[in-house]
Amino acid sequence: MRLGLLGQVRRVLAPRGVKVVQRVQRAYRYAYLLLAVIPAIGQLRWHWIPRMKQEQLKPVLEQWALAINVWDGAGVHRGRTLSELSGRRIIQPAYSPELNPAERVFEEVRRAIEGKVYPSLEHKRLAAEQFLTACG
């Protein structure tokens, strides 16, 4: 999941005739959240990486040593260096995020932290980590 300071406007309820004003950030700074859901033991693992590149994904995945990796069809997920990892690799069919439990967690994280203005990317990362810690 790419997490950045490029804010998003959310729908809100307001009385008829009241103008809704939402603050939005416009800073192009990002971090990537690598998330693993292990349903058998009900555990979440996560790690922050600066770029979504195979060279940065592989060390984290080697450390985690997961039995199965479920990916969407993004090019970085189908790379040759990631195919060298131990464990089974499953590439999802197109347009099927509902098959990946991590996608549901990503959506929950987005709902919990988006729509607010943060002083820095680090503050937004901390808010995401607090939410993930509370989830388990």
Short mmCIF file of N, CA and C in Angstrom, two decimals:
data_model
loop_
_atom_site.label_atom_id
_atom_site.label_comp_id
_atom_site.label_asym_id
_atom_site.label_seq_id
_atom_site.Cartn_x
_atom_site.Cartn_y
_atom_site.Cartn_z
N MET A 1 0.84 -1.17 0.00
CA MET A 1 0.00 0.00 0.00
C MET A 1 0.89 1.23 0.00
N ARG A 2 0.62 2.16 -0.91
CA ARG A 2 1.37 3.40 -0.93
C ARG A 2 0.67 4.38 0.00
N LEU A 3 1.43 4.92 0.94
CA LEU A 3 0.90 5.86 1.91
C LEU A 3 1.63 7.18 1.73
N GLY A 4 0.89 8.24 1.51
CA GLY A 4 1.53 9.52 1.28
C GLY A 4 0.75 10.67 1.84
N LEU A 5 1.29 11.85 1.62
CA LEU A 5 0.66 13.06 2.12
C LEU A 5 -0.18 13.75 1.05
N LEU A 6 -0.51 13.06 0.00
CA LEU A 6 -1.40 13.60 -1.01
C LEU A 6 -2.81 13.28 -0.55
N GLY A 7 -3.44 14.22 0.13
CA GLY A 7 -4.70 13.99 0.82
C GLY A 7 -5.86 13.65 -0.11
N GLN A 8 -6.88 13.06 0.44
CA GLN A 8 -8.08 12.70 -0.29
C GLN A 8 -9.29 13.33 0.40
N VAL A 9 -10.22 13.79 -0.39
CA VAL A 9 -11.46 14.35 0.13
C VAL A 9 -12.43 13.20 0.34
N ARG A 10 -13.11 13.21 1.47
CA ARG A 10 -14.08 12.17 1.80
C ARG A 10 -15.48 12.77 1.83
N ARG A 11 -16.48 11.94 1.59
CA ARG A 11 -17.86 12.39 1.71
C ARG A 11 -18.20 12.59 3.18
N VAL A 12 -18.89 13.66 3.45
CA VAL A 12 -19.33 13.94 4.82
C VAL A 12 -20.79 14.39 4.78
N LEU A 13 -21.47 14.22 5.88
CA LEU A 13 -22.84 14.67 6.00
C LEU A 13 -22.86 16.07 6.60
N ALA A 14 -23.69 16.93 6.04
CA ALA A 14 -23.84 18.28 6.56
C ALA A 14 -25.28 18.72 6.31
N PRO A 15 -25.77 19.65 7.11
CA PRO A 15 -27.13 20.15 6.87
C PRO A 15 -27.23 20.81 5.49
N ARG A 16 -28.40 20.78 4.92
CA ARG A 16 -28.64 21.37 3.61
C ARG A 16 -28.30 22.86 3.64
N GLY A 17 -27.55 23.29 2.62
CA GLY A 17 -27.20 24.70 2.51
C GLY A 17 -25.91 25.08 3.21
N VAL A 18 -25.31 24.17 3.97
CA VAL A 18 -24.05 24.46 4.67
C VAL A 18 -22.89 24.05 3.78
N LYS A 19 -21.99 24.96 3.53
CA LYS A 19 -20.83 24.67 2.69
C LYS A 19 -19.83 23.83 3.48
N VAL A 20 -19.40 22.73 2.91
CA VAL A 20 -18.44 21.84 3.56
C VAL A 20 -17.04 22.20 3.07
N VAL A 21 -16.14 22.45 4.00
CA VAL A 21 -14.75 22.76 3.68
C VAL A 21 -13.88 21.69 4.31
N GLN A 22 -13.05 21.05 3.48
CA GLN A 22 -12.14 20.03 3.99
C GLN A 22 -10.71 20.43 3.63
N ARG A 23 -9.83 20.34 4.61
CA ARG A 23 -8.42 20.62 4.36
C ARG A 23 -7.80 19.42 3.66
N VAL A 24 -6.96 19.67 2.67
CA VAL A 24 -6.30 18.60 1.92
C VAL A 24 -4.83 18.93 1.80
N GLN A 25 -3.99 17.92 2.01
CA GLN A 25 -2.55 18.10 1.86
C GLN A 25 -2.15 17.85 0.41
N ARG A 26 -1.12 18.53 -0.05
CA ARG A 26 -0.60 18.34 -1.39
C ARG A 26 0.92 18.22 -1.36
N ALA A 27 1.43 17.25 -0.63
CA ALA A 27 2.87 17.00 -0.56
C ALA A 27 3.15 15.64 -1.19
N TYR A 28 4.04 15.60 -2.14
CA TYR A 28 4.34 14.35 -2.84
C TYR A 28 5.46 13.59 -2.14
N ARG A 29 5.15 13.09 -0.96
CA ARG A 29 6.07 12.25 -0.20
C ARG A 29 5.34 10.97 0.14
N TYR A 30 6.01 9.84 -0.09
CA TYR A 30 5.35 8.55 0.08
C TYR A 30 6.23 7.55 0.83
N ALA A 31 5.59 6.58 1.43
CA ALA A 31 6.24 5.38 1.97
C ALA A 31 5.34 4.22 1.57
N TYR A 32 5.87 3.04 1.51
CA TYR A 32 5.10 1.87 1.11
C TYR A 32 4.99 0.91 2.28
N LEU A 33 3.77 0.46 2.53
CA LEU A 33 3.49 -0.47 3.61
C LEU A 33 3.41 -1.87 3.03
N LEU A 34 4.33 -2.72 3.44
CA LEU A 34 4.31 -4.13 3.06
C LEU A 34 3.62 -4.86 4.20
N LEU A 35 2.54 -5.55 3.89
CA LEU A 35 1.69 -6.15 4.91
C LEU A 35 1.49 -7.63 4.64
N ALA A 36 1.61 -8.43 5.70
CA ALA A 36 1.33 -9.87 5.60
C ALA A 36 0.24 -10.21 6.61
N VAL A 37 -0.76 -10.94 6.15
CA VAL A 37 -1.82 -11.43 7.00
C VAL A 37 -1.63 -12.93 7.11
N ILE A 38 -1.52 -13.43 8.35
CA ILE A 38 -1.35 -14.87 8.56
C ILE A 38 -2.62 -15.35 9.26
N PRO A 39 -3.63 -15.78 8.46
CA PRO A 39 -4.93 -16.12 9.05
C PRO A 39 -4.89 -17.30 10.02
N ALA A 40 -3.99 -18.23 9.79
CA ALA A 40 -3.96 -19.44 10.63
C ALA A 40 -3.71 -19.11 12.10
N ILE A 41 -2.91 -18.07 12.36
CA ILE A 41 -2.62 -17.70 13.74
C ILE A 41 -3.16 -16.31 14.09
N GLY A 42 -3.88 -15.69 13.14
CA GLY A 42 -4.48 -14.38 13.40
C GLY A 42 -3.46 -13.29 13.65
N GLN A 43 -2.43 -13.24 12.82
CA GLN A 43 -1.35 -12.30 13.03
C GLN A 43 -1.15 -11.40 11.82
N LEU A 44 -0.78 -10.16 12.09
CA LEU A 44 -0.39 -9.21 11.05
C LEU A 44 1.10 -8.94 11.20
N ARG A 45 1.77 -8.84 10.05
CA ARG A 45 3.16 -8.39 10.04
C ARG A 45 3.23 -7.24 9.06
N TRP A 46 4.03 -6.23 9.37
CA TRP A 46 4.19 -5.14 8.43
C TRP A 46 5.59 -4.58 8.51
N HIS A 47 5.97 -3.94 7.41
CA HIS A 47 7.29 -3.33 7.31
C HIS A 47 7.18 -2.16 6.34
N TRP A 48 7.85 -1.06 6.62
CA TRP A 48 7.85 0.11 5.75
C TRP A 48 9.04 0.05 4.82
N ILE A 49 8.82 0.30 3.55
CA ILE A 49 9.91 0.36 2.58
C ILE A 49 9.79 1.68 1.81
N PRO A 50 10.93 2.26 1.39
CA PRO A 50 10.86 3.56 0.71
C PRO A 50 10.36 3.48 -0.73
N ARG A 51 10.60 2.40 -1.43
CA ARG A 51 10.18 2.24 -2.82
C ARG A 51 9.64 0.82 -3.01
N MET A 52 8.72 0.66 -3.96
CA MET A 52 8.18 -0.66 -4.25
C MET A 52 9.02 -1.30 -5.34
N LYS A 53 10.19 -1.78 -4.95
CA LYS A 53 11.14 -2.42 -5.86
C LYS A 53 11.47 -3.80 -5.32
N GLN A 54 11.80 -4.72 -6.22
CA GLN A 54 12.12 -6.08 -5.81
C GLN A 54 13.30 -6.13 -4.85
N GLU A 55 14.27 -5.25 -5.06
CA GLU A 55 15.46 -5.25 -4.19
C GLU A 55 15.09 -4.89 -2.74
N GLN A 56 14.02 -4.16 -2.56
CA GLN A 56 13.62 -3.78 -1.21
C GLN A 56 12.58 -4.73 -0.62
N LEU A 57 11.81 -5.39 -1.50
CA LEU A 57 10.83 -6.37 -1.04
C LEU A 57 11.49 -7.67 -0.59
N LYS A 58 12.44 -8.13 -1.38
CA LYS A 58 13.01 -9.47 -1.16
C LYS A 58 13.62 -9.66 0.23
N PRO A 59 14.45 -8.75 0.77
CA PRO A 59 15.02 -8.99 2.12
C PRO A 59 13.95 -9.14 3.21
N VAL A 60 12.89 -8.34 3.11
CA VAL A 60 11.82 -8.42 4.12
C VAL A 60 11.11 -9.76 4.01
N LEU A 61 10.79 -10.17 2.79
CA LEU A 61 10.09 -11.44 2.59
C LEU A 61 10.97 -12.64 2.97
N GLU A 62 12.26 -12.54 2.74
CA GLU A 62 13.17 -13.61 3.17
C GLU A 62 13.18 -13.71 4.69
N GLN A 63 13.16 -12.57 5.37
CA GLN A 63 13.15 -12.56 6.83
C GLN A 63 11.84 -13.17 7.36
N TRP A 64 10.72 -12.83 6.73
CA TRP A 64 9.42 -13.36 7.17
C TRP A 64 9.28 -14.85 6.87
N ALA A 65 9.87 -15.33 5.79
CA ALA A 65 9.82 -16.75 5.39
C ALA A 65 8.40 -17.31 5.41
N LEU A 66 7.50 -16.67 4.67
CA LEU A 66 6.11 -17.10 4.61
C LEU A 66 5.95 -18.34 3.75
N ALA A 67 5.03 -19.21 4.11
CA ALA A 67 4.79 -20.43 3.34
C ALA A 67 4.10 -20.12 2.01
N ILE A 68 3.23 -19.11 2.01
CA ILE A 68 2.50 -18.72 0.81
C ILE A 68 2.50 -17.21 0.69
N ASN A 69 2.78 -16.71 -0.50
CA ASN A 69 2.68 -15.29 -0.80
C ASN A 69 1.59 -15.10 -1.84
N VAL A 70 0.56 -14.32 -1.51
CA VAL A 70 -0.53 -14.04 -2.44
C VAL A 70 -0.35 -12.61 -2.93
N TRP A 71 -0.23 -12.46 -4.25
CA TRP A 71 0.03 -11.16 -4.85
C TRP A 71 -1.04 -10.80 -5.85
N ASP A 72 -1.18 -9.49 -6.09
CA ASP A 72 -1.96 -9.08 -7.25
C ASP A 72 -1.02 -9.15 -8.46
N GLY A 73 -1.47 -8.75 -9.61
CA GLY A 73 -0.68 -8.93 -10.83
C GLY A 73 0.30 -7.83 -11.14
N ALA A 74 0.66 -6.98 -10.17
CA ALA A 74 1.61 -5.89 -10.43
C ALA A 74 2.95 -6.45 -10.89
N GLY A 75 3.62 -5.71 -11.74
CA GLY A 75 4.89 -6.16 -12.30
C GLY A 75 5.94 -6.49 -11.27
N VAL A 76 6.04 -5.69 -10.21
CA VAL A 76 7.03 -5.94 -9.17
C VAL A 76 6.78 -7.27 -8.48
N HIS A 77 5.54 -7.70 -8.40
CA HIS A 77 5.21 -8.96 -7.72
C HIS A 77 5.51 -10.18 -8.58
N ARG A 78 5.65 -10.00 -9.88
CA ARG A 78 5.91 -11.12 -10.77
C ARG A 78 7.38 -11.23 -11.15
N GLY A 79 8.24 -10.45 -10.50
CA GLY A 79 9.65 -10.39 -10.86
C GLY A 79 10.41 -11.69 -10.62
N ARG A 80 11.51 -11.82 -11.35
CA ARG A 80 12.34 -13.02 -11.28
C ARG A 80 12.98 -13.19 -9.90
N THR A 81 13.45 -12.11 -9.30
CA THR A 81 14.12 -12.24 -8.00
C THR A 81 13.15 -12.68 -6.90
N LEU A 82 11.88 -12.29 -7.00
CA LEU A 82 10.91 -12.73 -6.00
C LEU A 82 10.51 -14.19 -6.20
N SER A 83 10.69 -14.71 -7.40
CA SER A 83 10.36 -16.12 -7.63
C SER A 83 11.38 -17.04 -6.94
N GLU A 84 12.51 -16.49 -6.52
CA GLU A 84 13.54 -17.28 -5.82
C GLU A 84 13.22 -17.48 -4.34
N LEU A 85 12.21 -16.82 -3.85
CA LEU A 85 11.84 -16.93 -2.43
C LEU A 85 11.33 -18.33 -2.11
N SER A 86 11.57 -18.75 -0.87
CA SER A 86 11.01 -20.03 -0.45
C SER A 86 9.51 -19.85 -0.25
N GLY A 87 8.78 -20.90 -0.35
CA GLY A 87 7.33 -20.81 -0.20
C GLY A 87 6.65 -20.69 -1.55
N ARG A 88 5.38 -20.86 -1.53
CA ARG A 88 4.58 -20.85 -2.75
C ARG A 88 4.14 -19.43 -3.08
N ARG A 89 4.13 -19.10 -4.34
CA ARG A 89 3.71 -17.77 -4.79
C ARG A 89 2.44 -17.91 -5.61
N ILE A 90 1.39 -17.19 -5.23
CA ILE A 90 0.12 -17.22 -5.93
C ILE A 90 -0.15 -15.83 -6.48
N ILE A 91 -0.35 -15.75 -7.79
CA ILE A 91 -0.69 -14.48 -8.43
C ILE A 91 -2.19 -14.48 -8.66
N GLN A 92 -2.88 -13.47 -8.14
CA GLN A 92 -4.33 -13.38 -8.27
C GLN A 92 -4.75 -13.07 -9.71
N PRO A 93 -5.94 -13.51 -10.08
CA PRO A 93 -6.47 -13.05 -11.36
C PRO A 93 -6.78 -11.55 -11.30
N ALA A 94 -6.87 -10.92 -12.44
CA ALA A 94 -7.14 -9.49 -12.50
C ALA A 94 -8.48 -9.15 -11.83
N TYR A 95 -8.53 -7.99 -11.20
CA TYR A 95 -9.75 -7.46 -10.57
C TYR A 95 -10.34 -8.39 -9.53
N SER A 96 -9.50 -8.93 -8.66
CA SER A 96 -10.01 -9.83 -7.62
C SER A 96 -9.38 -9.54 -6.26
N PRO A 97 -9.41 -8.29 -5.79
CA PRO A 97 -8.80 -8.00 -4.49
C PRO A 97 -9.51 -8.70 -3.34
N GLU A 98 -10.75 -9.14 -3.56
CA GLU A 98 -11.49 -9.80 -2.48
C GLU A 98 -10.87 -11.15 -2.11
N LEU A 99 -10.00 -11.69 -2.95
CA LEU A 99 -9.35 -12.97 -2.65
C LEU A 99 -8.16 -12.81 -1.72
N ASN A 100 -7.70 -11.60 -1.52
CA ASN A 100 -6.50 -11.35 -0.73
C ASN A 100 -6.88 -10.71 0.61
N PRO A 101 -6.66 -11.40 1.74
CA PRO A 101 -7.03 -10.82 3.04
C PRO A 101 -6.27 -9.53 3.35
N ALA A 102 -5.08 -9.37 2.81
CA ALA A 102 -4.33 -8.13 3.06
C ALA A 102 -5.03 -6.93 2.45
N GLU A 103 -5.72 -7.12 1.33
CA GLU A 103 -6.44 -6.01 0.70
C GLU A 103 -7.53 -5.47 1.62
N ARG A 104 -8.19 -6.36 2.35
CA ARG A 104 -9.22 -5.91 3.29
C ARG A 104 -8.59 -5.08 4.41
N VAL A 105 -7.43 -5.49 4.88
CA VAL A 105 -6.74 -4.75 5.94
C VAL A 105 -6.29 -3.40 5.41
N PHE A 106 -5.76 -3.37 4.16
CA PHE A 106 -5.36 -2.10 3.55
C PHE A 106 -6.53 -1.13 3.51
N GLU A 107 -7.71 -1.62 3.13
CA GLU A 107 -8.90 -0.76 3.06
C GLU A 107 -9.28 -0.23 4.45
N GLU A 108 -9.17 -1.07 5.46
CA GLU A 108 -9.47 -0.62 6.82
C GLU A 108 -8.48 0.45 7.28
N VAL A 109 -7.19 0.27 6.93
CA VAL A 109 -6.18 1.27 7.27
C VAL A 109 -6.50 2.58 6.58
N ARG A 110 -6.83 2.51 5.29
CA ARG A 110 -7.16 3.73 4.55
C ARG A 110 -8.34 4.47 5.19
N ARG A 111 -9.40 3.72 5.52
CA ARG A 111 -10.57 4.36 6.13
C ARG A 111 -10.23 5.01 7.47
N ALA A 112 -9.32 4.38 8.22
CA ALA A 112 -8.99 4.88 9.55
C ALA A 112 -8.11 6.14 9.52
N ILE A 113 -7.23 6.25 8.54
CA ILE A 113 -6.26 7.35 8.59
C ILE A 113 -6.43 8.42 7.53
N GLU A 114 -7.13 8.13 6.45
CA GLU A 114 -7.29 9.14 5.40
C GLU A 114 -8.35 10.17 5.82
N GLY A 115 -8.31 11.31 5.17
CA GLY A 115 -9.27 12.36 5.46
C GLY A 115 -8.84 13.28 6.59
N LYS A 116 -7.62 13.09 7.09
CA LYS A 116 -7.07 13.94 8.14
C LYS A 116 -5.79 14.57 7.62
N VAL A 117 -5.42 15.69 8.17
CA VAL A 117 -4.18 16.37 7.78
C VAL A 117 -3.13 16.05 8.83
N TYR A 118 -1.97 15.56 8.40
CA TYR A 118 -0.88 15.18 9.29
C TYR A 118 0.28 16.14 9.11
N PRO A 119 1.01 16.45 10.19
CA PRO A 119 2.13 17.38 10.08
C PRO A 119 3.27 16.85 9.20
N SER A 120 3.42 15.52 9.16
CA SER A 120 4.50 14.94 8.36
C SER A 120 4.11 13.51 7.97
N LEU A 121 4.89 12.96 7.05
CA LEU A 121 4.67 11.58 6.64
C LEU A 121 4.90 10.63 7.82
N GLU A 122 5.85 10.96 8.67
CA GLU A 122 6.13 10.12 9.84
C GLU A 122 4.92 10.07 10.77
N HIS A 123 4.21 11.16 10.95
CA HIS A 123 3.00 11.16 11.80
C HIS A 123 1.92 10.27 11.19
N LYS A 124 1.80 10.29 9.88
CA LYS A 124 0.79 9.46 9.22
C LYS A 124 1.18 7.98 9.34
N ARG A 125 2.47 7.69 9.21
CA ARG A 125 2.94 6.30 9.39
C ARG A 125 2.65 5.82 10.81
N LEU A 126 2.88 6.68 11.80
CA LEU A 126 2.60 6.30 13.19
C LEU A 126 1.12 6.03 13.40
N ALA A 127 0.25 6.83 12.76
CA ALA A 127 -1.19 6.59 12.88
C ALA A 127 -1.56 5.25 12.26
N ALA A 128 -0.94 4.91 11.14
CA ALA A 128 -1.20 3.61 10.51
C ALA A 128 -0.70 2.47 11.40
N GLU A 129 0.46 2.64 12.00
CA GLU A 129 1.00 1.61 12.88
C GLU A 129 0.14 1.43 14.13
N GLN A 130 -0.36 2.51 14.68
CA GLN A 130 -1.25 2.40 15.85
C GLN A 130 -2.51 1.63 15.48
N PHE A 131 -3.05 1.89 14.30
CA PHE A 131 -4.24 1.16 13.86
C PHE A 131 -3.92 -0.32 13.67
N LEU A 132 -2.79 -0.63 13.04
CA LEU A 132 -2.41 -2.02 12.81
C LEU A 132 -2.14 -2.75 14.13
N THR A 133 -1.51 -2.07 15.07
CA THR A 133 -1.25 -2.67 16.39
C THR A 133 -2.57 -2.99 17.10
N ALA A 134 -3.52 -2.08 16.99
CA ALA A 134 -4.82 -2.32 17.62
C ALA A 134 -5.57 -3.49 16.96
N CYS A 135 -5.34 -3.67 15.65
CA CYS A 135 -6.00 -4.78 14.93
C CYS A 135 -5.44 -6.13 15.34
N GLY A 136 -4.21 -6.17 15.76
CA GLY A 136 -3.70 -7.44 16.21
C GLY A 136 -2.45 -7.81 15.57
#
